[in-house]
CSV table of C-alpha atoms in Angstrom, one decimal:
chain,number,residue,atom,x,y,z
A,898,UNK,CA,18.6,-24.5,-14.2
A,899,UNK,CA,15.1,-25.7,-15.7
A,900,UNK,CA,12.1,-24.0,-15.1
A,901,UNK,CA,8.8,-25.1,-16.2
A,902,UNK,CA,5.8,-22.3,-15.7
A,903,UNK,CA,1.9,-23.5,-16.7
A,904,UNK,CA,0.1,-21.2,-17.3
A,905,UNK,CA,0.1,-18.6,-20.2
A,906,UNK,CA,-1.5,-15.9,-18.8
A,907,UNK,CA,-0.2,-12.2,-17.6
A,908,UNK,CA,1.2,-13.5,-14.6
A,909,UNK,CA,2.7,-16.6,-16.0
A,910,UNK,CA,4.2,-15.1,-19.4
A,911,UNK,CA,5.5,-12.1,-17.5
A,912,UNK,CA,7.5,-14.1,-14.8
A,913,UNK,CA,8.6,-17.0,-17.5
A,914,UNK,CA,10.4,-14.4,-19.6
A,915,UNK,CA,11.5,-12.4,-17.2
A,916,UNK,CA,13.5,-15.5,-16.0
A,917,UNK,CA,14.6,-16.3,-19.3
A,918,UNK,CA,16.1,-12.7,-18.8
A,919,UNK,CA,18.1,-13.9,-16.3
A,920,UNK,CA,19.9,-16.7,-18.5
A,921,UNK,CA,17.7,-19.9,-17.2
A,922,UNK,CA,15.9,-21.7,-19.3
A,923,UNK,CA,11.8,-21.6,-18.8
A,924,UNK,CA,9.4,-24.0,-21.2
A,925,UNK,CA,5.7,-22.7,-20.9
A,926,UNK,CA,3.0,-24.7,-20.9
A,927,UNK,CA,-0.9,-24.1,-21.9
A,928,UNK,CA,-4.0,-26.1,-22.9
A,929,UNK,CA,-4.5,-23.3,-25.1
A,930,UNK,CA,-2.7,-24.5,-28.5
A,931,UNK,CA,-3.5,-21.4,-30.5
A,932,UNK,CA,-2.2,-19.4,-27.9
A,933,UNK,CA,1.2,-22.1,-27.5
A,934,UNK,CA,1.3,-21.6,-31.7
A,935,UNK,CA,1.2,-17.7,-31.6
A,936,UNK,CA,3.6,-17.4,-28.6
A,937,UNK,CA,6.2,-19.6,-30.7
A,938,UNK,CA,6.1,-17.4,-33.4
A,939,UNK,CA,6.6,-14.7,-31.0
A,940,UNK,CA,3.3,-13.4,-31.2
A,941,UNK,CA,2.5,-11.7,-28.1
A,942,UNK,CA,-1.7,-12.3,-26.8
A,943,UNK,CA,-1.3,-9.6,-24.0
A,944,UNK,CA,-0.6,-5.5,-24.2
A,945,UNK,CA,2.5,-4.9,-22.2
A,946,UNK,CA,5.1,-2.7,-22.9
A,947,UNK,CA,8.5,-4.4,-23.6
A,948,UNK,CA,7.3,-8.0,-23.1
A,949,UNK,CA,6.7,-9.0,-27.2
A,950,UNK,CA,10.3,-7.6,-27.7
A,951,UNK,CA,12.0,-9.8,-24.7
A,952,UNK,CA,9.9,-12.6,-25.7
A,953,UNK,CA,10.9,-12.7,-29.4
A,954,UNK,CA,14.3,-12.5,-27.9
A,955,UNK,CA,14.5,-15.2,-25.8
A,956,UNK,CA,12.8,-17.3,-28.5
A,957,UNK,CA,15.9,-16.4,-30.7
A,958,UNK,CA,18.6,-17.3,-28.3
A,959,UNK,CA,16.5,-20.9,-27.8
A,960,UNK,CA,16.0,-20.2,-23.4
A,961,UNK,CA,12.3,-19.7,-23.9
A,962,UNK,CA,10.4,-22.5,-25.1
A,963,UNK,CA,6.3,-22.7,-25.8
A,964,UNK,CA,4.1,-26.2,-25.1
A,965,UNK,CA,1.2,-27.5,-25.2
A,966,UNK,CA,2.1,-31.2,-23.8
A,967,UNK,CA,2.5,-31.3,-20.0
A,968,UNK,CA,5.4,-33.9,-20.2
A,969,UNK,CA,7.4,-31.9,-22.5
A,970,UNK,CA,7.2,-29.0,-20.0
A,971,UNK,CA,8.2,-31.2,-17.0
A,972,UNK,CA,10.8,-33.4,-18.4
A,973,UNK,CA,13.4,-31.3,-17.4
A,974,UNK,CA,12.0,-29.4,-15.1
A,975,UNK,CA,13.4,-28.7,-11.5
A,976,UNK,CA,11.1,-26.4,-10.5
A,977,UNK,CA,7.4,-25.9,-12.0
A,978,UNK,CA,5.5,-22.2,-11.5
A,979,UNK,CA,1.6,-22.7,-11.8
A,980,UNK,CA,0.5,-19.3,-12.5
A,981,UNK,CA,-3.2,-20.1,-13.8
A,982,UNK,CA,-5.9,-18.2,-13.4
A,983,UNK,CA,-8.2,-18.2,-10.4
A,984,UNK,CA,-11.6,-15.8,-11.5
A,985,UNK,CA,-13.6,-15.7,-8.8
A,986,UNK,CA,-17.2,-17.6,-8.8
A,987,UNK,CA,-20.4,-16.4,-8.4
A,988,UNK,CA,-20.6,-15.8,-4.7
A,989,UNK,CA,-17.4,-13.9,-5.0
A,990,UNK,CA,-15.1,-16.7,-4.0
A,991,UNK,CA,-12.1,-18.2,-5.7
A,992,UNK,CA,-12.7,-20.7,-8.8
A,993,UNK,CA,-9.6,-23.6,-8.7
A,994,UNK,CA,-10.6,-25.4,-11.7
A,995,UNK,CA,-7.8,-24.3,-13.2
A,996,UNK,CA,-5.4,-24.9,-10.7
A,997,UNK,CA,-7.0,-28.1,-9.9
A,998,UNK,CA,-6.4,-28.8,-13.7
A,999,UNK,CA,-2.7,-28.2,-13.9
A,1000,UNK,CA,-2.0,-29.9,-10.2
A,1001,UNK,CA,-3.5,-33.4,-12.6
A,1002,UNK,CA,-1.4,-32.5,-15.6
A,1003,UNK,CA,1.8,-32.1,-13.6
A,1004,UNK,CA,0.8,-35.2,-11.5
A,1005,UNK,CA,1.0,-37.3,-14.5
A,1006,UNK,CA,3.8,-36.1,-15.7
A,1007,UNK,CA,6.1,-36.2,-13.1
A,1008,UNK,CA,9.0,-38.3,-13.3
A,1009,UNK,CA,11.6,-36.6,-11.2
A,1010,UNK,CA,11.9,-35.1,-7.8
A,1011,UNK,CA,11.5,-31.5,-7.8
A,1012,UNK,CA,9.4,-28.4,-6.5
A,1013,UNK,CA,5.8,-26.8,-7.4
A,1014,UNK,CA,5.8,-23.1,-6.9
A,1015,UNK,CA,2.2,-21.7,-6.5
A,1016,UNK,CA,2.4,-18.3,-7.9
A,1017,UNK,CA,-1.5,-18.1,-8.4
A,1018,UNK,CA,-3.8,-16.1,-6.3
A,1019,UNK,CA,-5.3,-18.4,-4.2
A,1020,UNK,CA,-7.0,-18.6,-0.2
A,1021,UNK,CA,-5.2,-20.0,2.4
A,1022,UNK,CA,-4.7,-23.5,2.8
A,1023,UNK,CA,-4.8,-24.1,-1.2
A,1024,UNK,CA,-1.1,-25.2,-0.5
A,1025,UNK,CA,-1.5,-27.7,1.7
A,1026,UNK,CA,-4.8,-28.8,-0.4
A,1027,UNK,CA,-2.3,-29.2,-3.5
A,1028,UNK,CA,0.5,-30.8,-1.6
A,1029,UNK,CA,-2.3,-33.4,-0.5
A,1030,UNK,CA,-3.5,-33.8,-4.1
A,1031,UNK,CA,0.0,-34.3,-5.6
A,1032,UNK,CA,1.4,-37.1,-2.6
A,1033,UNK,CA,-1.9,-39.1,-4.3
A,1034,UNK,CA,-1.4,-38.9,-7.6
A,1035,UNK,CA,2.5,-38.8,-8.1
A,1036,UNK,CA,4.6,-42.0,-7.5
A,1037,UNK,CA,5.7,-42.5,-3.9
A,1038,UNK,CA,9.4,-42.8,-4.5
A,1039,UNK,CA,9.7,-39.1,-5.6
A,1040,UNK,CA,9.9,-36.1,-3.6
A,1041,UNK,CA,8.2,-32.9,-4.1
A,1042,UNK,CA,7.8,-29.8,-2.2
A,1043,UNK,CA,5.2,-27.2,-2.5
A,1044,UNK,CA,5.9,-23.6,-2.1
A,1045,UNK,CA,3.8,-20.4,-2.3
A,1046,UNK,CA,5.5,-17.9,-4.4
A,1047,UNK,CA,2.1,-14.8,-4.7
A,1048,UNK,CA,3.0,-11.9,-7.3
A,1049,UNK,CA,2.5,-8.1,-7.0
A,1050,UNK,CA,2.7,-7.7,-10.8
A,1051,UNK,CA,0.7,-4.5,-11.5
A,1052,UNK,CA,-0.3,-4.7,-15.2
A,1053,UNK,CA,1.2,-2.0,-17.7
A,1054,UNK,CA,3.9,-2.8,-15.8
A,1055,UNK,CA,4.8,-6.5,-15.3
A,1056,UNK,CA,8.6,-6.5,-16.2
A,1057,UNK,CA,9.3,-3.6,-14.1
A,1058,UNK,CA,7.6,-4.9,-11.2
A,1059,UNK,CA,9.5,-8.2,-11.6
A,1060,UNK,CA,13.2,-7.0,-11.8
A,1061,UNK,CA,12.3,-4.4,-9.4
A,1062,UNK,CA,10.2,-5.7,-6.9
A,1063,UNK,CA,9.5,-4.6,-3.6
A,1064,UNK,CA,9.7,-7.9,-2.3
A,1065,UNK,CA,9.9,-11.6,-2.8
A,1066,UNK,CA,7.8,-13.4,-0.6
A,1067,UNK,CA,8.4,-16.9,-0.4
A,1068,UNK,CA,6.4,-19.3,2.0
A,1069,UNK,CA,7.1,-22.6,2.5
A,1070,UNK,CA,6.9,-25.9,5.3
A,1071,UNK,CA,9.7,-27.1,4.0
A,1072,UNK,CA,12.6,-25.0,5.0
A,1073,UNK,CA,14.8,-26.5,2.4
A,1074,UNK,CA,12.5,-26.2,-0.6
A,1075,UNK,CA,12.1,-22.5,0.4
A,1076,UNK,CA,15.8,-21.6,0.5
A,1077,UNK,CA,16.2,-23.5,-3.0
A,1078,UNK,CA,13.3,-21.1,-4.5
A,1079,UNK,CA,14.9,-18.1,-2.9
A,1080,UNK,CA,18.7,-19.1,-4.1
A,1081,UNK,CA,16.4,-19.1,-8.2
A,1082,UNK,CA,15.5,-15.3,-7.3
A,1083,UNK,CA,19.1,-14.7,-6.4
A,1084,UNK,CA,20.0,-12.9,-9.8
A,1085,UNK,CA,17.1,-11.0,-9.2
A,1086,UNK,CA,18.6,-9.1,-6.1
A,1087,UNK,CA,15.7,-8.1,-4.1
A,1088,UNK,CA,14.6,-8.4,-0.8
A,1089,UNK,CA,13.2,-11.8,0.0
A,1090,UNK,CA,10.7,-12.1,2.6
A,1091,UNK,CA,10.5,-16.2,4.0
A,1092,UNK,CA,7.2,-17.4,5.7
A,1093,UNK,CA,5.1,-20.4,6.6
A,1094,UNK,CA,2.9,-20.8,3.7
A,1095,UNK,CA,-0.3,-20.0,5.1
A,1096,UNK,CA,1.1,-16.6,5.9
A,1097,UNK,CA,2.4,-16.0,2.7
A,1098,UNK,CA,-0.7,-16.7,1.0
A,1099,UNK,CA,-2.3,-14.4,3.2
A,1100,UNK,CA,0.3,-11.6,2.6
A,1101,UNK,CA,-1.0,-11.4,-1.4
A,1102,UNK,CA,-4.7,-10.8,-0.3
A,1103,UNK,CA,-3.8,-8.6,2.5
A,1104,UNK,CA,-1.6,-6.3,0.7
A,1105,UNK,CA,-4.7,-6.0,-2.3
A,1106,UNK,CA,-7.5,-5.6,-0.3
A,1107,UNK,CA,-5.3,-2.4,1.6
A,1108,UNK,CA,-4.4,-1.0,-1.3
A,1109,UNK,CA,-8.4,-1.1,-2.4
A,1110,UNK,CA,-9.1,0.6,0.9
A,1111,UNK,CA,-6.6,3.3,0.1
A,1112,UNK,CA,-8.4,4.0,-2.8
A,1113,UNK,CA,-11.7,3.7,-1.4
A,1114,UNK,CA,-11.2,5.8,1.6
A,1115,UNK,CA,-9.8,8.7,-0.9
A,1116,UNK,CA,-13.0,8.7,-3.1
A,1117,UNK,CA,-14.9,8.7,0.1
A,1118,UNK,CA,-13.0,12.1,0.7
A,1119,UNK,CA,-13.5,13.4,-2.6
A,1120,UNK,CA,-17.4,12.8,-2.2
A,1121,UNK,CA,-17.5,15.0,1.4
A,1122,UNK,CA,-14.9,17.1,-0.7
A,1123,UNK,CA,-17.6,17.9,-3.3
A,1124,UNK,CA,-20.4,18.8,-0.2
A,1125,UNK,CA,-18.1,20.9,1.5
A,1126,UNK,CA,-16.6,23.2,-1.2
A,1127,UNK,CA,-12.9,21.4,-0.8
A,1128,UNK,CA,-10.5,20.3,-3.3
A,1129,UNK,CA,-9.7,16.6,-3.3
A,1130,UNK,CA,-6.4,17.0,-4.8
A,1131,UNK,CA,-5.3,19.5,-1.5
A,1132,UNK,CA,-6.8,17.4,0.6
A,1133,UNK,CA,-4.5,13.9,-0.9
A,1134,UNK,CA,-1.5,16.2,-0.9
A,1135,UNK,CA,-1.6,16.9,2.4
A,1136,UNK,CA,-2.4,13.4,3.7
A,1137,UNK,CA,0.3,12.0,1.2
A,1138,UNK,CA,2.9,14.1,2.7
A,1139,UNK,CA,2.9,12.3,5.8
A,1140,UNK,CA,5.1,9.2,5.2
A,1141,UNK,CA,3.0,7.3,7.7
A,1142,UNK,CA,0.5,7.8,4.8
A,1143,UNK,CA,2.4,7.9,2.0
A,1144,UNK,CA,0.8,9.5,-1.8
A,1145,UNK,CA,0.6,6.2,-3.4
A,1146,UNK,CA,-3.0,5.2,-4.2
A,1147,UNK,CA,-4.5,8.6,-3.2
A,1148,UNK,CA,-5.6,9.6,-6.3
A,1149,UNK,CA,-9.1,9.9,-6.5
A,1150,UNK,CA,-11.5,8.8,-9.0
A,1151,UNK,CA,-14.1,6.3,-10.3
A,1152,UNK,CA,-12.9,3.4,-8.7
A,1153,UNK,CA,-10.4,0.3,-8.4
A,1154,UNK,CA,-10.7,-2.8,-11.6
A,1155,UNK,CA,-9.1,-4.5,-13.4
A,1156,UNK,CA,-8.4,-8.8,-12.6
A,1157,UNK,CA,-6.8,-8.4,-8.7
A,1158,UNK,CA,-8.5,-5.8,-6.7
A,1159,UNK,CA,-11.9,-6.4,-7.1
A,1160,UNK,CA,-11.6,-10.4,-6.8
A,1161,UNK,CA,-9.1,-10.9,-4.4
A,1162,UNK,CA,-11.3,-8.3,-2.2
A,1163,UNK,CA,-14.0,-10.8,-2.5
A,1164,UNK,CA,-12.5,-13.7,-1.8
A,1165,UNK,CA,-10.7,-12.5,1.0
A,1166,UNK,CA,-14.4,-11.7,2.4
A,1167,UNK,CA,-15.5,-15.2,1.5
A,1168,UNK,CA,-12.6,-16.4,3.5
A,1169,UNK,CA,-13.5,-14.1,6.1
A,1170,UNK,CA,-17.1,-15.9,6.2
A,1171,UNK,CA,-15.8,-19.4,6.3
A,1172,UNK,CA,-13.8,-18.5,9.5
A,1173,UNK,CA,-16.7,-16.9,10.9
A,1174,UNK,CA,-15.3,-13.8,11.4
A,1175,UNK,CA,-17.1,-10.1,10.6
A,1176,UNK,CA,-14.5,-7.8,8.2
A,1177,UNK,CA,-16.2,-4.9,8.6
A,1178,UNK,CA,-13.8,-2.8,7.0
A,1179,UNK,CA,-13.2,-5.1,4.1
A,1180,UNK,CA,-17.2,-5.0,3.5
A,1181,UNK,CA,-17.3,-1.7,3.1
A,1182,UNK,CA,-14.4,-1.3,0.8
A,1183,UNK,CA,-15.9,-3.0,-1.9
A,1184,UNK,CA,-19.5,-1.0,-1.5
A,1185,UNK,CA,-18.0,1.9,-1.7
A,1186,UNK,CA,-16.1,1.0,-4.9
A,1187,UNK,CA,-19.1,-0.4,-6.1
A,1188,UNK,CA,-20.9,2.8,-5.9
A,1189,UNK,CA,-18.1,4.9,-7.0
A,1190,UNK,CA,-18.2,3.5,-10.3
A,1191,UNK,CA,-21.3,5.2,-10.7
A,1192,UNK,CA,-20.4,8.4,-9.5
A,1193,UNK,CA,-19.9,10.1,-13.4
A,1194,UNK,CA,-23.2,7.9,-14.6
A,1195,UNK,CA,-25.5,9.4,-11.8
A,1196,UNK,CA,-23.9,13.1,-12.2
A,1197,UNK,CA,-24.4,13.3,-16.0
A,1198,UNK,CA,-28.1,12.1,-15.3
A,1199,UNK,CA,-28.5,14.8,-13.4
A,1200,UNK,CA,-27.8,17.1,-16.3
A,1201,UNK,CA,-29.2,15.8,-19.2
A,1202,UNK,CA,-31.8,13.9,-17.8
A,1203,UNK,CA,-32.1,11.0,-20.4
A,1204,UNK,CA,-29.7,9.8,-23.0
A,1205,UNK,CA,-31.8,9.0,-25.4
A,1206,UNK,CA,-30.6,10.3,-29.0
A,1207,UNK,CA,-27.5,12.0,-27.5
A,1208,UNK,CA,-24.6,11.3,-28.9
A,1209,UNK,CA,-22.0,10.6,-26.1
A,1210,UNK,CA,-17.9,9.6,-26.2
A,1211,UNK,CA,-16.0,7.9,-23.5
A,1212,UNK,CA,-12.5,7.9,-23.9
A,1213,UNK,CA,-10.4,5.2,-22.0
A,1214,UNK,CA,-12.0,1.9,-21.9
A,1215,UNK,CA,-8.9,-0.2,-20.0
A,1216,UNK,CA,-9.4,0.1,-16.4
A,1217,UNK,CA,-6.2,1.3,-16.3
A,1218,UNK,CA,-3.0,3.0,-18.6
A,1219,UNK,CA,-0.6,0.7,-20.3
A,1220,UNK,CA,-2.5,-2.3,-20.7
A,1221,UNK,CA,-5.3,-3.8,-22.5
A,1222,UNK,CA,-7.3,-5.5,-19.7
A,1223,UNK,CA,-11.0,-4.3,-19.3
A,1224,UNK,CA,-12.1,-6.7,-16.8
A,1225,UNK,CA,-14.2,-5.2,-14.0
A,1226,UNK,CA,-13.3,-1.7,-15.6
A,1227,UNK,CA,-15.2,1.3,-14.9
A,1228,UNK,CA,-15.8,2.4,-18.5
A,1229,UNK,CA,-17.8,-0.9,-19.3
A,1230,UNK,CA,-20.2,-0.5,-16.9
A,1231,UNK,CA,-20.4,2.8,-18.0
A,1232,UNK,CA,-20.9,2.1,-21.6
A,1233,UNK,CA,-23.7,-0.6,-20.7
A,1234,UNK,CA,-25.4,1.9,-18.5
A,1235,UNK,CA,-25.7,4.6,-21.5
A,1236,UNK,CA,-26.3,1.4,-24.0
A,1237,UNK,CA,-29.3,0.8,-21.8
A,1238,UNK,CA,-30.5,4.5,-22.0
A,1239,UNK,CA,-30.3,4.2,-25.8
A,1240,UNK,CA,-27.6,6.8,-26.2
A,1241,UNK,CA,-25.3,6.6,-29.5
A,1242,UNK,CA,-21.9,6.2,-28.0
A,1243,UNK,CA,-18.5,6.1,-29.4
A,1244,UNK,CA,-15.4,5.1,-27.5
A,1245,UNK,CA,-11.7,5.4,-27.7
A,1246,UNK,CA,-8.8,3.4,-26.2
A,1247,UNK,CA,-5.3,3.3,-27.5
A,1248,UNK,CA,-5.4,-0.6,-26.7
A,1249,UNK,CA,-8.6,-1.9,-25.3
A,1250,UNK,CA,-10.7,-1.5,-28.5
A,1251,UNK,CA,-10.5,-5.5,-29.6
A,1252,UNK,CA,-11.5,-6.6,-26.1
A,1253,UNK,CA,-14.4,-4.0,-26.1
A,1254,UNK,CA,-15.9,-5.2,-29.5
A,1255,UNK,CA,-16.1,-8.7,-27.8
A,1256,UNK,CA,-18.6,-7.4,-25.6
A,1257,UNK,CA,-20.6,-4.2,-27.2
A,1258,UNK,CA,-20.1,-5.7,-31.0
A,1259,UNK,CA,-21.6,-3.4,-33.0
A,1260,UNK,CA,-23.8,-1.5,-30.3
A,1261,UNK,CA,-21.0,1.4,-30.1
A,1262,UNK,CA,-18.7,2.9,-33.1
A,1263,UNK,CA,-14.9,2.1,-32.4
A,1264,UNK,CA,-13.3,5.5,-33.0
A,1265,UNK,CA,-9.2,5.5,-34.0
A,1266,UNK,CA,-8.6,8.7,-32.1
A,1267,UNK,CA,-9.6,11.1,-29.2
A,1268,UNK,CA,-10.6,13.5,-32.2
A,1269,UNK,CA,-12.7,11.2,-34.0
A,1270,UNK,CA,-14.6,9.9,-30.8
A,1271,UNK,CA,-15.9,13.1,-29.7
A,1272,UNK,CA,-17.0,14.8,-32.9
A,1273,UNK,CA,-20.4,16.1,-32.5
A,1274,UNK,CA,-20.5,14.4,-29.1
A,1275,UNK,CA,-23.2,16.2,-26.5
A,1276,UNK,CA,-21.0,14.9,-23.6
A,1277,UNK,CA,-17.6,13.0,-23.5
A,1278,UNK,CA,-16.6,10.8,-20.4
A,1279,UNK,CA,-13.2,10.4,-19.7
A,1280,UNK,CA,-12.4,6.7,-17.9
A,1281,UNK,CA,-8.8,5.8,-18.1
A,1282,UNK,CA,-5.7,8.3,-17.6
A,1283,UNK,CA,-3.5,7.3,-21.2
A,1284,UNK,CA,-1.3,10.4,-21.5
A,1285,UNK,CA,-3.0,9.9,-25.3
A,1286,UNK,CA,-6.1,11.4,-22.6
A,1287,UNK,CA,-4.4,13.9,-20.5
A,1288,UNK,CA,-1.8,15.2,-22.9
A,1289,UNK,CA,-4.9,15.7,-24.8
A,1290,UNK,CA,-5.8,19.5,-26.3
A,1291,UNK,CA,-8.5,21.1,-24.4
A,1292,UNK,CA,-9.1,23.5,-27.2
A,1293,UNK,CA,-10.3,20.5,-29.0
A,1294,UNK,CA,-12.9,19.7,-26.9
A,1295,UNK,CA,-15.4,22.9,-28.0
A,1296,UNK,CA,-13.3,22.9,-31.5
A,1297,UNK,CA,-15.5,19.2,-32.2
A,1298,UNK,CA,-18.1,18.7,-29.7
A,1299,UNK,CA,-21.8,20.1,-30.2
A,1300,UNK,CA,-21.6,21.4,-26.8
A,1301,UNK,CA,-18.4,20.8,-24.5
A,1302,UNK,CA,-19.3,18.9,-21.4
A,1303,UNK,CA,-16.8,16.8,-19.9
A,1304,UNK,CA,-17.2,14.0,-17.3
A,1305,UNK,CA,-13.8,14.0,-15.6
A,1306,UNK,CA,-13.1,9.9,-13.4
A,1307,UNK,CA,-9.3,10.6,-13.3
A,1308,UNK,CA,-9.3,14.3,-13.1
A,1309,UNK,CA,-7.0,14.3,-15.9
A,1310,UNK,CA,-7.2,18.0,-16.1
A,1311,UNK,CA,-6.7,21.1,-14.1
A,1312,UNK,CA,-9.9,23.4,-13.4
A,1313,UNK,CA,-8.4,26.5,-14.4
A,1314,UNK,CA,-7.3,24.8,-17.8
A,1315,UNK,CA,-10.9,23.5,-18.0
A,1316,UNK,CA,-12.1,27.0,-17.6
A,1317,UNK,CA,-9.9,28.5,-19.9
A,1318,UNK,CA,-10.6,25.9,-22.2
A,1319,UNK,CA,-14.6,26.6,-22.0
A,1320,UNK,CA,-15.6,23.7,-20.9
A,1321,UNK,CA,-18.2,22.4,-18.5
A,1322,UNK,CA,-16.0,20.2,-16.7
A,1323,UNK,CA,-17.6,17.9,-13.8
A,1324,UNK,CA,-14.3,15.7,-12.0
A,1325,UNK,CA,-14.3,14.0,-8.6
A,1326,UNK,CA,-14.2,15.8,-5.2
A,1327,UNK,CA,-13.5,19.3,-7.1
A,1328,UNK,CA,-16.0,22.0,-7.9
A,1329,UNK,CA,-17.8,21.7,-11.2
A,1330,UNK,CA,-16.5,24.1,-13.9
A,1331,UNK,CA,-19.0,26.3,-16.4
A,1332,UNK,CA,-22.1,24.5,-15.0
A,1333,UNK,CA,-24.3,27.2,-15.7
A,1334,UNK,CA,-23.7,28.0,-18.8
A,1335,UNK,CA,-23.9,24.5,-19.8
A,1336,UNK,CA,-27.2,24.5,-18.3
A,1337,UNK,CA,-28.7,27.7,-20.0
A,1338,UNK,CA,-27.6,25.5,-23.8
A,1339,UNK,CA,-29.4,22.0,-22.9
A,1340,UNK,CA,-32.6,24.4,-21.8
A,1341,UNK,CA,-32.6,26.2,-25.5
């Protein structure tokens, strides 16, 4: 079996080695010939665990191959994976250049019936626009079916996700072209889920944007936590504990990122408006995160009052563990906040550090370790739970800093331990720890 899969990204390198993995044979395809070069050498472009190591190994044992010419990837091919990006635009909705891109490559390319699996993120009825753009482009005589194949890859960890997922979900018109993409997951053995395509299109954006109302709805408890004098991490035990509930996504903090949650929220409400239809729910999901992010921001302001000359450390820049993606993170919003205040700032971020200098260039100091981050530092923000972070020594913390004030987003630390510790030690929806103290040095 033959599988072609445009698009180099996360989601496309993840699932083409992954089925290497499973002994077919996958050629990748990307515009990108820097990228193609590197990937052939076995150069991983991406932070996730495992993934350099299976690639290299799939290169050796010739199933995984790396192209930047469309016909090369096709040739063979019986069934093609498009998993290209789809950023959103400016009004929130979903950009298809790229798609729109790849649907032309593969259109000239085509010499052989087979069957395009949409694996991108994209609104409903993107299927059936690509199944129309194909039938005009392709010569009649062949016969190719379009099926939607969304992912649930959660980055940090892709491979797991993919040889362990939940679910399959496979939507397609063409009842036959549907079974045949199912019988390719077969060695796989998960659940498969089989749908119109419309629906299944729908499933990826609806399972997201719940998800970010989990985790919105939890920091809105954490905030009516803090006013009332209750602890946020009772109050998600409790509600977890009910398996109509369930724990997962109850942890509160400074907010969803990262390259789904906030962009599939928005275009699911830009769908929404092209139907006409008010998502009340949906709206406020993405306020609320949107304000959340500057819960530690505003609460250090309080405090200090300005910025200006302090010296201030945020540790975690990814906006989240195990992987190296900062998009829509937290921390950078953050760390453009305190640039504008003028403060001197140094970060920290076992993996995140090259993407960061992208943006900030020389505006912030890249430190190589917790330690050197936060020496002499007047406050320290903590913004993404690596166990580099939580496993971190809290003794350290006064040991280095000119004063010990802590700005907790992933409460990465227990209260008690902060107390011990010394520390003034603000978190979300808990009560503050050593404020006064604190308070009685920045008045000195």
């Amino acid at each position: 079996m033959e599988i072609a899969v445009f698009g180099t990204g996360y989601v496309g390198l993840v699932t083409g080695v992954c089925f290497t993995e499973m002994g077919y044979n996958v050629t990748c395809f990307d515009i990108d010939e820097r990228k193609i070069t590197a990937l052939s050498e076995g150069k991983c472009p991406i932070y996730e665990p495992g993934l350099e190591e299976m690639l290299r190994r799939n290169l050796a044992e010739r199933r995984l191959y790396f192209t930047n010419d469309s016909r090369t990837a096709c040739r063979k091919a019986d069934y093609i994976f498009i998993a290209v990006g789809t950023p959103e635009n400016e009004d929130g909705s979903a950009n298809l250049e790229y798609l729109d891109a790849a649907i032309a490559a593969i259109g000239k390319s085509l010499d052989r019936d087979g069957v395009i699996v949409i694996k991108s993120t994209v609104p409903v009825g993107t299927n059936e626009w690509v199944r129309q753009k194909l039938k005009a482009i392709i010569p009649s005589e062949l016969r190719v079916s379009v099926v939607s194949n969304p992912e649930f890859l959660r980055e940090g960890s892709g491979i797991l996700d993919t040889f362990h997922a939940d679910r399959i979900v496979i939507g397609a018109d063409d009842h036959g072209a549907g079974r045949a993409v199912a019988k390719l997951y077969e060695p796989f053995a998960r659940p498969v889920i089989q749908t119109d395509v419309r629906s299944a299109e729908l499933i990826k954006y609806a399972s997201n944007a719940f998800l970010a109302t989990k985790i919105s709805f939890i920091n809105e408890i954490a905030n009516l936590c803090e006013h009332t004098g209750a602890n946020i991490e009772d109050v998600a035990k409790g509600m977890g504990m009910d398996h109509r509930i369930g724990s997962h996504f109850l942890n509160a903090g400074i907010g969803y990122g990262g390259s789904c949650f906030p962009k599939d929220t928005k275009a699911l409400e830009k769908l929404t408006e092209y139907y006409d239809y008010d998502f009340k729910i949906l709206r406020s999901v993405i306020e609320v995160n949107s304000r959340q992010k500057q819960q530690l921001f505003y609460k250090a302001k309080e405090l200090f009052g300005t910025f200006q000359g302090k010296r201030v450390a945020v540790l975690g820049l990814a906006f989240k563990p195990h992987t190296d993606d900062i998009r829509e993170a937290p921390a950078i919003e953050l760390v453009a906040r305190l640039l504008d205040e003028q403060a001197d700032i140094s970060v920290y971020d076992p993996a995140a550090l090259s993407n960061a200098a992208h943006l900030f260039g020389s505006g912030v100091y890249y430190a190589e370790n917790a330690d050197t981050a936060i020496k002499g530092a007047d406050a320290v923000f903590i913004m993404t739970e690596w166990p580099q972070i939580t496993e971190y020594e809290l003794t350290r913390f006064p040991l280095l800093m000119r004063q010990p004030i802590i700005f907790d987003g992933r409460n990465c630390y227990g209260l008690d331990q902060a107390e011990a510790a010394g520390l003034t030690y603000f978190s979300i929806g808990r009560k503050a720890v050593n404020v006064h103290d604190s308070l009685k040095s920045l008045k000195r």
